[in-house]
Coordinates of C-alpha atoms in Angstrom, one line a residue:
Chain A
M1 CA 73.4 106.7 69.3
L2 CA 75.7 106.4 72.3
R3 CA 72.7 106.1 74.7
F4 CA 71.3 103.4 72.4
I5 CA 74.6 101.4 72.7
I6 CA 74.8 101.9 76.4
R7 CA 71.2 100.7 76.9
R8 CA 71.9 97.7 74.7
L9 CA 75.1 96.8 76.6
F10 CA 73.1 97.0 79.8
N11 CA 70.5 94.6 78.4
I12 CA 73.3 92.3 77.3
V13 CA 74.5 91.9 80.9
F14 CA 71.1 90.7 82.1
L15 CA 70.7 88.4 79.1
L16 CA 74.0 86.8 79.8
V17 CA 73.1 86.0 83.4
G18 CA 69.9 84.4 82.1
I19 CA 71.6 82.5 79.4
S20 CA 74.3 81.2 81.7
L21 CA 71.8 80.2 84.3
V22 CA 69.7 78.2 81.8
S23 CA 72.8 76.5 80.3
F24 CA 74.2 75.7 83.7
L25 CA 70.9 74.0 84.8
V26 CA 70.5 72.1 81.5
I27 CA 74.1 70.8 81.6
H28 CA 73.7 69.6 85.2
L29 CA 70.3 68.1 84.6
S30 CA 71.7 65.9 81.9
P31 CA 72.7 62.5 83.1
G32 CA 76.3 61.6 83.8
S33 CA 78.9 63.2 85.9
P34 CA 82.5 64.4 85.6
L35 CA 83.5 61.5 87.8
G36 CA 82.4 59.3 85.0
G37 CA 83.5 55.7 85.5
V38 CA 84.6 56.3 89.1
V39 CA 81.1 56.4 90.4
F40 CA 80.3 52.9 89.2
N41 CA 83.6 51.4 89.9
P42 CA 83.2 48.9 92.8
K43 CA 86.9 49.2 93.6
V44 CA 86.6 52.8 94.5
S45 CA 85.5 53.2 98.1
L46 CA 82.6 55.4 99.1
E47 CA 84.9 57.6 101.0
V48 CA 87.0 58.4 98.0
K49 CA 83.9 59.0 96.0
A50 CA 82.6 61.5 98.6
K51 CA 86.0 63.2 98.7
L52 CA 86.2 63.5 94.9
T53 CA 82.7 64.9 94.8
K54 CA 83.7 67.5 97.5
I55 CA 86.8 68.4 95.6
Y56 CA 84.8 69.1 92.5
G57 CA 82.3 71.1 94.5
L58 CA 79.5 68.8 93.3
D59 CA 78.1 68.2 96.8
K60 CA 76.8 71.7 97.1
P61 CA 73.2 72.6 96.1
L62 CA 73.0 73.4 92.4
I63 CA 72.1 77.1 92.9
Q64 CA 75.1 77.5 95.2
Q65 CA 77.3 75.9 92.5
Y66 CA 76.0 78.4 90.0
L67 CA 76.5 81.4 92.2
D68 CA 80.1 80.2 92.9
W69 CA 80.7 79.9 89.1
L70 CA 79.1 83.3 88.6
R71 CA 81.2 84.9 91.3
R72 CA 84.3 83.7 89.5
I73 CA 83.2 84.5 86.0
V74 CA 82.7 88.2 86.7
R75 CA 86.4 88.3 87.5
F76 CA 87.0 86.5 84.2
D77 CA 88.0 83.4 86.0
F78 CA 86.7 80.5 83.9
G79 CA 87.9 77.9 86.4
V80 CA 89.8 74.8 86.0
S81 CA 89.0 71.9 83.7
L82 CA 87.8 68.8 85.6
L83 CA 89.4 66.6 83.1
D84 CA 93.1 67.5 83.3
G85 CA 93.3 70.3 85.8
R86 CA 94.4 72.9 83.3
R87 CA 92.8 76.4 83.3
V88 CA 89.8 76.5 81.0
I89 CA 90.9 79.8 79.6
D90 CA 94.2 78.2 78.5
K91 CA 92.5 75.3 76.9
I92 CA 90.2 77.6 74.9
K93 CA 93.0 80.0 74.0
E94 CA 95.1 77.3 72.2
R95 CA 92.1 76.3 70.1
I96 CA 91.0 79.8 69.0
P97 CA 93.7 80.7 66.4
L98 CA 93.0 77.7 64.1
T99 CA 89.2 78.0 64.3
L100 CA 89.2 81.8 63.9
F101 CA 91.7 81.5 61.0
I102 CA 89.7 78.9 59.1
N103 CA 86.4 80.7 59.7
L104 CA 87.8 84.1 58.7
I105 CA 89.2 82.8 55.5
S106 CA 86.0 80.9 54.7
L107 CA 83.8 83.9 55.4
F108 CA 86.0 86.1 53.2
I109 CA 85.9 83.6 50.3
I110 CA 82.1 83.1 50.8
F111 CA 81.5 86.8 50.4
L112 CA 84.1 87.2 47.6
I113 CA 82.2 84.5 45.5
A114 CA 78.6 84.9 46.7
L115 CA 78.3 88.6 46.3
P116 CA 79.1 88.7 42.5
L117 CA 77.1 85.5 42.0
G118 CA 74.1 87.2 43.6
I119 CA 74.5 90.4 41.7
I120 CA 74.9 88.6 38.4
G121 CA 71.8 86.5 39.2
A122 CA 69.8 89.6 39.9
L123 CA 70.9 91.4 36.8
K124 CA 70.3 88.4 34.5
K125 CA 67.3 87.0 36.5
G126 CA 65.7 84.1 34.7
S127 CA 68.6 83.7 32.1
G128 CA 70.6 80.6 31.5
L129 CA 73.5 82.0 33.5
D130 CA 71.2 82.8 36.5
R131 CA 69.9 79.2 36.4
A132 CA 73.4 77.8 36.2
I133 CA 74.4 79.8 39.2
T134 CA 71.3 78.6 41.1
V135 CA 72.1 75.0 40.4
F136 CA 75.7 75.4 41.4
V137 CA 75.0 77.0 44.7
F138 CA 72.2 74.6 45.6
V139 CA 74.4 71.6 44.8
G140 CA 76.8 73.0 47.4
F141 CA 74.0 73.6 49.8
S142 CA 72.5 70.1 49.4
F143 CA 75.7 68.1 49.8
P144 CA 76.1 67.0 53.4
S145 CA 79.5 68.4 54.4
F146 CA 80.8 65.2 55.9
W147 CA 79.9 63.3 52.8
L148 CA 81.5 65.9 50.5
A149 CA 84.6 65.9 52.8
L150 CA 85.0 62.2 52.7
L151 CA 84.4 62.1 48.9
L152 CA 87.0 64.8 48.3
M153 CA 89.5 63.0 50.6
Q154 CA 88.9 59.8 48.8
T155 CA 89.6 61.3 45.3
L156 CA 92.0 64.2 45.9
A157 CA 94.0 62.9 48.8
V158 CA 93.9 59.1 48.6
H159 CA 93.5 58.5 44.8
W160 CA 95.3 61.4 43.3
Q161 CA 97.3 62.4 46.3
I162 CA 97.2 66.1 45.5
V163 CA 96.5 67.2 49.0
P164 CA 97.1 65.6 52.4
V165 CA 94.2 63.5 53.9
S166 CA 93.8 65.3 57.2
G167 CA 95.5 67.0 60.0
L168 CA 96.9 70.5 60.2
V169 CA 100.5 70.0 59.3
S170 CA 102.8 67.3 58.0
V171 CA 105.0 65.2 60.4
D172 CA 108.1 67.0 59.2
F173 CA 106.6 70.4 59.5
P174 CA 109.3 71.8 62.0
Y175 CA 112.0 71.2 59.4
Y176 CA 110.4 73.3 56.6
S177 CA 111.6 76.7 55.7
W178 CA 109.2 79.6 56.4
A179 CA 107.7 79.5 52.9
G180 CA 107.5 75.7 53.1
K181 CA 105.5 75.9 56.3
V182 CA 103.0 78.3 54.8
W183 CA 102.7 76.0 51.8
D184 CA 102.3 72.9 54.0
L185 CA 99.6 74.6 56.1
A186 CA 97.8 75.8 53.0
R187 CA 97.8 72.3 51.5
H188 CA 96.2 70.9 54.6
L189 CA 93.6 73.6 54.8
V190 CA 92.4 73.6 51.2
L191 CA 89.9 70.8 51.6
P192 CA 88.4 72.0 55.0
I193 CA 88.0 75.5 53.7
F194 CA 86.5 74.4 50.4
V195 CA 84.0 72.2 52.1
S196 CA 82.9 74.9 54.6
T197 CA 82.7 77.5 51.8
F198 CA 80.9 75.6 49.2
G199 CA 77.9 74.8 51.4
A200 CA 77.5 78.4 52.5
L201 CA 77.5 80.0 49.1
A202 CA 73.8 79.4 48.5
G203 CA 72.5 81.4 51.5
I204 CA 74.5 84.6 50.9
S205 CA 74.2 84.6 47.1
R206 CA 70.4 84.0 47.1
Y207 CA 70.1 86.7 49.7
V208 CA 72.1 89.2 47.7
R209 CA 70.2 88.2 44.5
E210 CA 66.8 88.9 46.1
E211 CA 68.0 92.2 47.7
M212 CA 69.6 93.3 44.5
H213 CA 66.5 92.4 42.5
T214 CA 64.2 94.3 44.9
A215 CA 66.5 97.3 44.7
L216 CA 66.6 97.2 40.9
S217 CA 62.9 97.1 40.6
S218 CA 62.3 99.9 43.1
K219 CA 61.1 103.4 42.2
F220 CA 64.3 105.2 42.9
I221 CA 65.9 103.2 40.1
I222 CA 63.3 104.4 37.7
L223 CA 64.2 108.0 38.7
A224 CA 67.9 107.3 38.4
R225 CA 67.3 106.0 34.9
A226 CA 65.0 109.0 34.1
K227 CA 67.9 111.2 35.1
G228 CA 70.0 109.7 32.3
L229 CA 72.7 108.6 34.6
P230 CA 75.4 106.1 33.4
Q231 CA 74.4 102.5 33.8
R232 CA 77.4 101.8 36.0
L233 CA 76.4 104.5 38.5
I234 CA 72.8 103.3 38.6
L235 CA 73.9 99.7 39.4
L236 CA 76.6 100.5 41.9
R237 CA 75.5 103.7 43.6
H238 CA 71.8 103.4 43.5
A239 CA 71.0 99.6 43.4
L240 CA 74.0 97.8 45.0
R241 CA 74.3 100.3 47.9
N242 CA 70.7 99.7 48.9
A243 CA 70.9 96.0 48.3
L244 CA 74.0 95.5 50.5
L245 CA 72.4 97.1 53.6
P246 CA 70.8 93.9 54.9
V247 CA 74.0 92.0 54.2
I248 CA 75.6 94.1 57.0
T249 CA 73.2 92.3 59.3
I250 CA 74.3 88.9 58.1
L251 CA 77.9 89.9 58.6
G252 CA 77.1 90.9 62.2
L253 CA 75.3 87.7 62.8
S254 CA 78.2 85.6 61.6
V255 CA 80.5 87.0 64.3
P256 CA 79.7 84.2 66.9
G257 CA 80.2 81.6 64.1
L258 CA 83.8 82.8 63.8
L259 CA 84.8 81.1 67.0
G260 CA 82.3 78.3 66.9
G261 CA 83.9 75.3 65.3
S262 CA 82.1 72.4 63.7
V263 CA 82.3 69.0 65.4
I264 CA 81.7 66.8 62.4
F265 CA 84.1 68.8 60.3
E266 CA 87.0 69.0 62.7
T267 CA 86.6 65.3 63.5
I268 CA 86.8 64.3 59.8
F269 CA 89.8 66.5 59.1
S270 CA 91.3 65.9 62.5
L271 CA 91.7 69.6 63.2
P272 CA 92.2 70.7 66.8
G273 CA 89.5 73.4 66.8
M274 CA 86.8 74.7 69.1
G275 CA 84.2 72.3 67.9
R276 CA 86.2 69.3 69.1
L277 CA 87.1 71.0 72.3
F278 CA 83.4 71.5 73.0
Y279 CA 82.5 67.9 72.0
E280 CA 85.2 66.5 74.3
G281 CA 84.0 68.7 77.1
V282 CA 80.4 67.6 76.8
M283 CA 81.4 63.9 76.6
A284 CA 83.5 64.2 79.8
R285 CA 80.9 66.4 81.6
D286 CA 83.6 68.9 82.1
Y287 CA 81.3 71.6 83.5
P288 CA 83.7 74.5 83.7
L289 CA 84.9 74.0 80.2
I290 CA 81.4 73.7 78.7
M291 CA 80.2 76.7 80.6
G292 CA 83.3 78.7 79.5
L293 CA 82.6 77.9 75.8
L294 CA 78.9 78.6 76.2
V295 CA 79.6 82.0 77.8
I296 CA 82.0 83.0 75.1
G297 CA 79.5 81.9 72.4
A298 CA 76.7 83.8 74.1
V299 CA 78.8 87.0 74.5
L300 CA 79.8 86.8 70.8
T301 CA 76.2 86.3 69.7
L302 CA 75.0 89.2 71.7
L303 CA 77.8 91.5 70.6
G304 CA 77.4 90.3 67.0
N305 CA 73.8 91.4 67.2
L306 CA 74.7 94.7 68.6
L307 CA 77.4 95.2 66.0
A308 CA 74.9 94.3 63.2
D309 CA 72.5 96.9 64.6
I310 CA 75.2 99.6 64.9
G311 CA 76.6 98.8 61.4
Y312 CA 73.1 98.9 59.9
A313 CA 72.4 102.2 61.6
L314 CA 75.6 103.7 60.4
A315 CA 75.0 102.6 56.8
D316 CA 71.3 103.5 56.6
P317 CA 70.5 107.1 57.2
R318 CA 66.8 106.4 57.9
I319 CA 67.8 104.4 61.0
R320 CA 70.8 106.6 61.9
Y321 CA 68.7 109.7 62.4
E322 CA 66.0 107.8 64.2
A323 CA 68.6 106.5 66.7
E324 CA 70.0 110.0 67.1
E325 CA 66.6 111.6 67.8
K326 CA 65.8 109.1 70.5
Chain B
M1 CA 51.6 126.3 14.1
K2 CA 54.1 125.4 16.7
E3 CA 57.0 123.1 16.2
E4 CA 56.3 119.4 17.1
I5 CA 59.0 118.1 19.5
L6 CA 57.7 114.7 20.3
S7 CA 55.5 112.5 18.3
A8 CA 54.5 109.0 19.5
K9 CA 53.4 106.5 17.0
N10 CA 51.4 103.3 17.6
I11 CA 52.7 102.7 21.1
E12 CA 51.7 99.4 22.6
V13 CA 52.4 97.9 26.0
L14 CA 51.6 94.3 26.8
T15 CA 52.0 92.2 29.9
A16 CA 53.9 88.9 29.8
A17 CA 50.5 87.2 29.4
K18 CA 49.9 89.2 26.1
K19 CA 47.3 91.4 27.7
F20 CA 47.2 94.9 26.3
I21 CA 47.8 97.8 28.8
L22 CA 48.2 100.4 26.0
K23 CA 47.1 100.0 22.4
G24 CA 47.6 102.1 19.3
I25 CA 48.6 105.3 21.1
N26 CA 49.4 108.2 18.9
L27 CA 50.1 111.7 20.2
Q28 CA 52.0 114.8 19.5
I29 CA 53.5 117.3 21.9
F30 CA 54.5 120.8 20.6
S31 CA 57.3 122.8 21.9
G32 CA 56.5 125.0 24.9
E33 CA 52.9 123.7 25.3
V34 CA 51.3 122.0 28.2
L35 CA 49.5 118.9 27.2
S36 CA 47.3 117.1 29.7
L37 CA 46.8 113.4 29.8
A38 CA 43.7 112.6 31.7
G39 CA 41.7 109.5 32.5
E40 CA 40.4 107.4 35.3
S41 CA 42.8 105.4 37.4
G42 CA 44.0 102.2 35.7
S43 CA 43.5 103.7 32.3
G44 CA 47.3 103.5 31.6
K45 CA 48.4 107.1 32.1
S46 CA 51.5 106.4 34.2
T47 CA 52.4 103.4 32.0
L48 CA 52.3 105.7 28.9
A49 CA 54.5 108.3 30.6
L50 CA 57.1 105.7 31.3
A51 CA 56.7 104.0 27.9
L52 CA 57.5 107.2 26.0
T53 CA 61.1 107.0 27.0
G54 CA 61.4 103.2 27.4
L55 CA 61.5 103.3 31.2
L56 CA 59.1 100.4 31.8
P57 CA 60.2 97.3 33.7
A58 CA 61.6 94.5 31.5
S59 CA 58.6 92.3 32.3
L60 CA 56.3 94.4 30.1
K61 CA 56.5 94.2 26.3
L62 CA 56.8 97.5 24.6
G63 CA 56.2 98.4 20.9
G64 CA 55.9 101.5 18.7
E65 CA 58.2 104.4 18.2
I66 CA 58.7 108.0 19.0
I67 CA 60.1 110.8 17.0
W68 CA 61.9 113.1 19.3
Q69 CA 63.2 116.4 17.7
K70 CA 63.1 114.8 14.3
R71 CA 65.0 111.7 15.4
R72 CA 63.3 108.3 15.3
F73 CA 63.6 105.9 18.2
D74 CA 62.2 102.4 18.2
L75 CA 61.0 101.9 21.8
A76 CA 61.7 98.2 22.1
A77 CA 65.3 98.9 20.9
L78 CA 65.6 102.0 23.0
R79 CA 65.4 99.9 26.2
K80 CA 68.5 98.1 25.4
D81 CA 70.4 101.0 23.8
T82 CA 71.7 102.8 26.9
L83 CA 73.5 105.5 24.9
S84 CA 70.3 106.7 23.1
S85 CA 68.2 106.4 26.2
R86 CA 70.8 108.4 28.2
M87 CA 70.7 111.1 25.5
L88 CA 66.9 111.1 25.6
H89 CA 66.7 111.3 29.3
G90 CA 69.1 114.2 29.3
Q91 CA 66.4 116.1 27.5
I92 CA 63.2 114.7 28.8
S93 CA 62.8 115.0 32.6
Y94 CA 60.3 113.3 34.9
I95 CA 58.6 114.2 38.1
F96 CA 56.5 111.5 39.8
Q97 CA 53.9 111.2 42.4
E98 CA 55.0 109.9 45.8
P99 CA 58.4 111.8 45.5
S100 CA 59.7 110.3 48.7
S101 CA 59.7 106.8 47.3
F102 CA 61.3 107.9 44.0
L103 CA 64.2 109.5 45.8
N104 CA 67.0 107.2 46.9
P105 CA 66.6 106.7 50.6
T106 CA 70.2 106.2 51.4
L107 CA 71.7 109.2 49.5
N108 CA 71.4 112.8 50.7
I109 CA 69.9 115.4 48.5
A110 CA 73.2 116.9 47.5
A111 CA 74.4 113.5 46.2
Q112 CA 71.3 113.0 44.2
L113 CA 71.3 116.5 42.7
T114 CA 75.0 116.9 42.0
E115 CA 75.2 113.5 40.2
V116 CA 73.2 115.0 37.3
F117 CA 75.7 117.8 36.9
I118 CA 78.8 115.7 37.4
Y119 CA 77.9 112.6 35.3
N120 CA 75.7 114.2 32.6
Q121 CA 77.2 117.6 32.2
K122 CA 80.8 116.9 33.3
K123 CA 80.9 119.6 35.9
A124 CA 83.4 119.5 38.9
Y125 CA 81.9 118.8 42.3
P126 CA 82.2 122.3 43.8
Q127 CA 80.4 123.8 40.8
A128 CA 77.8 121.1 40.8
L129 CA 77.2 121.8 44.5
D130 CA 76.7 125.5 43.8
L131 CA 74.3 124.8 41.0
S132 CA 72.4 122.4 43.2
R133 CA 72.1 124.9 46.0
G134 CA 70.9 127.5 43.4
L135 CA 68.3 125.1 42.1
L136 CA 66.9 124.4 45.6
E137 CA 66.6 128.1 46.2
L138 CA 64.9 128.5 42.8
V139 CA 62.2 125.9 43.6
G140 CA 61.5 127.7 46.8
I141 CA 63.1 125.4 49.4
K142 CA 63.9 127.2 52.6
E143 CA 67.2 126.7 54.3
A144 CA 68.6 125.2 51.0
E145 CA 72.1 124.8 52.5
K146 CA 70.7 122.6 55.3
K147 CA 68.4 120.7 53.0
L148 CA 71.3 119.8 50.7
Y149 CA 72.6 117.5 53.4
S150 CA 69.2 116.1 54.4
F151 CA 68.0 112.6 53.4
P152 CA 64.7 112.1 51.6
H153 CA 62.9 110.8 54.7
Q154 CA 63.6 114.1 56.5
L155 CA 61.7 116.1 54.0
S156 CA 58.0 116.9 53.9
G157 CA 56.0 115.7 50.9
G158 CA 56.0 119.3 49.5
E159 CA 59.7 119.6 50.0
A160 CA 60.4 116.3 48.4
Q161 CA 58.4 117.2 45.3
R162 CA 60.3 120.5 45.1
V163 CA 63.5 118.6 45.2
M164 CA 62.2 116.3 42.5
I165 CA 61.4 119.4 40.4
A166 CA 64.9 120.8 41.0
M167 CA 66.3 117.5 39.8
A168 CA 64.2 117.7 36.7
L169 CA 65.4 121.2 36.0
A170 CA 69.0 120.3 36.5
Q171 CA 68.8 118.4 33.2
R172 CA 67.6 121.6 31.4
P173 CA 64.8 119.6 29.8
K174 CA 62.9 120.3 26.6
L175 CA 60.0 118.3 27.9
L176 CA 58.9 117.7 31.4
I177 CA 56.7 114.7 32.1
A178 CA 54.8 115.3 35.3
D179 CA 53.0 112.2 36.5
E180 CA 50.3 113.2 39.0
P181 CA 52.8 115.4 40.7
T182 CA 50.4 116.6 43.4
S183 CA 48.1 113.6 44.0
N184 CA 49.8 112.8 47.4
L185 CA 49.9 116.4 48.7
D186 CA 47.3 118.4 50.5
V187 CA 45.4 121.1 48.7
T188 CA 47.3 124.2 49.7
I189 CA 50.7 122.7 48.8
E190 CA 49.1 121.3 45.6
M191 CA 48.5 124.8 44.3
E192 CA 52.0 125.9 45.3
I193 CA 53.6 123.0 43.5
L194 CA 51.5 123.5 40.4
S195 CA 52.2 127.2 40.2
L196 CA 55.9 126.4 40.6
I197 CA 55.8 124.1 37.7
K198 CA 53.9 126.6 35.7
N199 CA 56.4 129.4 36.5
M200 CA 59.3 127.2 35.6
Q201 CA 57.7 126.2 32.4
Q202 CA 57.2 129.9 31.4
R203 CA 60.7 130.8 32.5
F204 CA 62.6 128.0 30.7
G205 CA 60.1 127.4 28.0
F206 CA 60.0 123.6 28.1
A207 CA 56.9 121.6 27.1
V208 CA 55.0 119.7 29.8
L209 CA 53.1 116.5 29.6
F210 CA 50.8 116.8 32.6
I211 CA 49.2 113.6 33.8
T212 CA 46.2 113.8 36.1
H213 CA 42.8 112.4 36.9
D214 CA 41.6 115.8 38.1
L215 CA 39.8 117.7 35.3
S216 CA 39.8 121.0 37.3
L217 CA 43.6 120.9 37.2
V218 CA 43.5 120.2 33.4
R219 CA 41.6 123.4 32.8
Y220 CA 43.8 125.4 35.1
F221 CA 47.0 124.1 33.7
S222 CA 46.9 123.2 30.0
Q223 CA 45.7 124.2 26.6
R224 CA 45.1 120.8 25.2
V225 CA 44.0 117.5 26.7
V226 CA 44.1 113.9 25.7
F227 CA 41.8 111.3 27.3
L228 CA 42.8 107.8 28.0
K229 CA 40.4 105.0 28.7
A230 CA 41.4 101.3 29.1
G231 CA 44.7 101.8 27.3
R232 CA 43.3 103.8 24.3
I233 CA 43.0 107.4 23.5
V234 CA 39.3 108.2 23.3
E235 CA 39.2 111.9 22.9
E236 CA 41.5 114.8 22.2
S237 CA 40.4 118.4 22.6
D238 CA 41.2 122.0 23.5
T239 CA 40.6 122.6 27.2
A240 CA 38.5 125.7 26.3
H241 CA 36.0 123.5 24.4
L242 CA 35.9 120.7 26.9
K243 CA 32.3 121.5 28.0
D244 CA 31.0 120.9 24.4
T245 CA 32.2 117.4 24.2
A246 CA 29.9 114.7 22.9
N247 CA 32.1 111.9 24.4
P248 CA 30.2 110.2 27.3
Y249 CA 33.4 109.2 29.1
V250 CA 34.7 112.8 29.1
Q251 CA 31.2 114.0 30.2
S252 CA 31.2 111.6 33.1
L253 CA 34.7 112.7 34.2
L254 CA 33.6 116.3 33.9
E255 CA 30.5 115.7 36.0
A256 CA 32.6 113.9 38.6
A257 CA 35.0 116.9 38.8
E258 CA 32.1 119.3 39.2
A259 CA 30.3 117.2 41.8
L260 CA 33.6 117.2 43.8
Q261 CA 33.9 121.0 43.5
D262 CA 30.4 121.5 44.7
Y263 CA 31.1 119.2 47.6
E264 CA 34.2 121.2 48.6

């Protein structure tokens, strides 16, 4: 098992170099420049333009720029934003808590609701209840999130004024008591979290429903019933346990999503999250910032995959022993 | 005349499309006897085995009734009546072909054996574990202590079938339904498993419903045999008088078995 993990980590390093090289090239190949308007501004002299290009290191060959970036990144130096001169790592750090917080809560709620929905759907497959659940989750799946967000803002925030329209906190947030601050934050996050949760229910609940149905119709359930075991034990210990194995993989694969914000979503609710940071970075051709975000995303994706594999191996004895024997 | 323990009356199984898989099945099993259920593949043997205790998947329609130890069970109702079916399954045990796919792949042998003692017989875990170990030794598993903590995929086909027999014995059955218990095993192990079942049957005195397509096994194993063809019982006979049959279906099965023996 340990050797397997070490080998995988070794692979990840090579993959990361590949991913970063490709992303670096793609970003630089796309038209535009961090100098933006300066390049086409007739009032700026050629001398200044050349100087600026040199400052940003854009005069060097592309491969040299990449190697410079790589040399810094192995020391965890993400460089400085071309836009405002602040360290990239600081810009990312201040955006992480909100995105992580929203995504963790969403993921938790998604599983809290989707798991039981999937299990009920499998147990009562084909029944009216099963069909009602199917319609419910697919309605959520089919609504475009920006449309649903705007609709909810229109009714709940503008018309009925139950929740605030957008933003993270109210203007007078600093003057609230501790409990008042939590309440204010919660009120602001209700809509964003609802919108991000509702759309994701379909995927997980359908997945659990299928897996649970497969488990329930497998042969070991016949044996469990032939053994005269209590119904609860058959469902939980024999069926659900096997049905949830593949869900571990989904959990692992959702790790990178935890830090990846959504542009549309954060723009509509004016939330200062990772999605908007990335969008702003791309628009300004802020190469160090884009690369920093991409590398973090790539690392999380690869680690998430590894975690999914490890989790699956720990939970499924068939794979656990195979890994140990290797 | 021996006492009748199970009597099946007019069992029918239909697919969702109203196609008969089994029709008008009547059979009796007497206490302590071995009754064989023979027939070509696809004749409905395994379906009948499962239907007897209502174990069929919900997609199949089930009709008829059984009388188990003088108690009447309507099979269609039995599938929804978890209490009665638990009671019934506490007394009727199964062993299946392909034991490795009937054992739960994610639970070790100890977990799958002890749960019978713990949940059906209300024993404490340490005692259940001792009983399980004892059973594994009884069915001839070597290194029983180690095998307790093995998972199904780590067992050989023969070992998995022995574990399955141990599980069946754990319930102290009055009837053991053995559905082609050796069809996936090679010949040497086949004989070991069959003589194990026979030993256990003589030792504990339960009845056996032995399902097979192999007529040489029928003669070796049982006193009475019922032949199934296309979902109906076509012949019932003592194994001793099997050769005198006038039934062409049985004759063809006999000839097939003999041809196979000559070939071997």
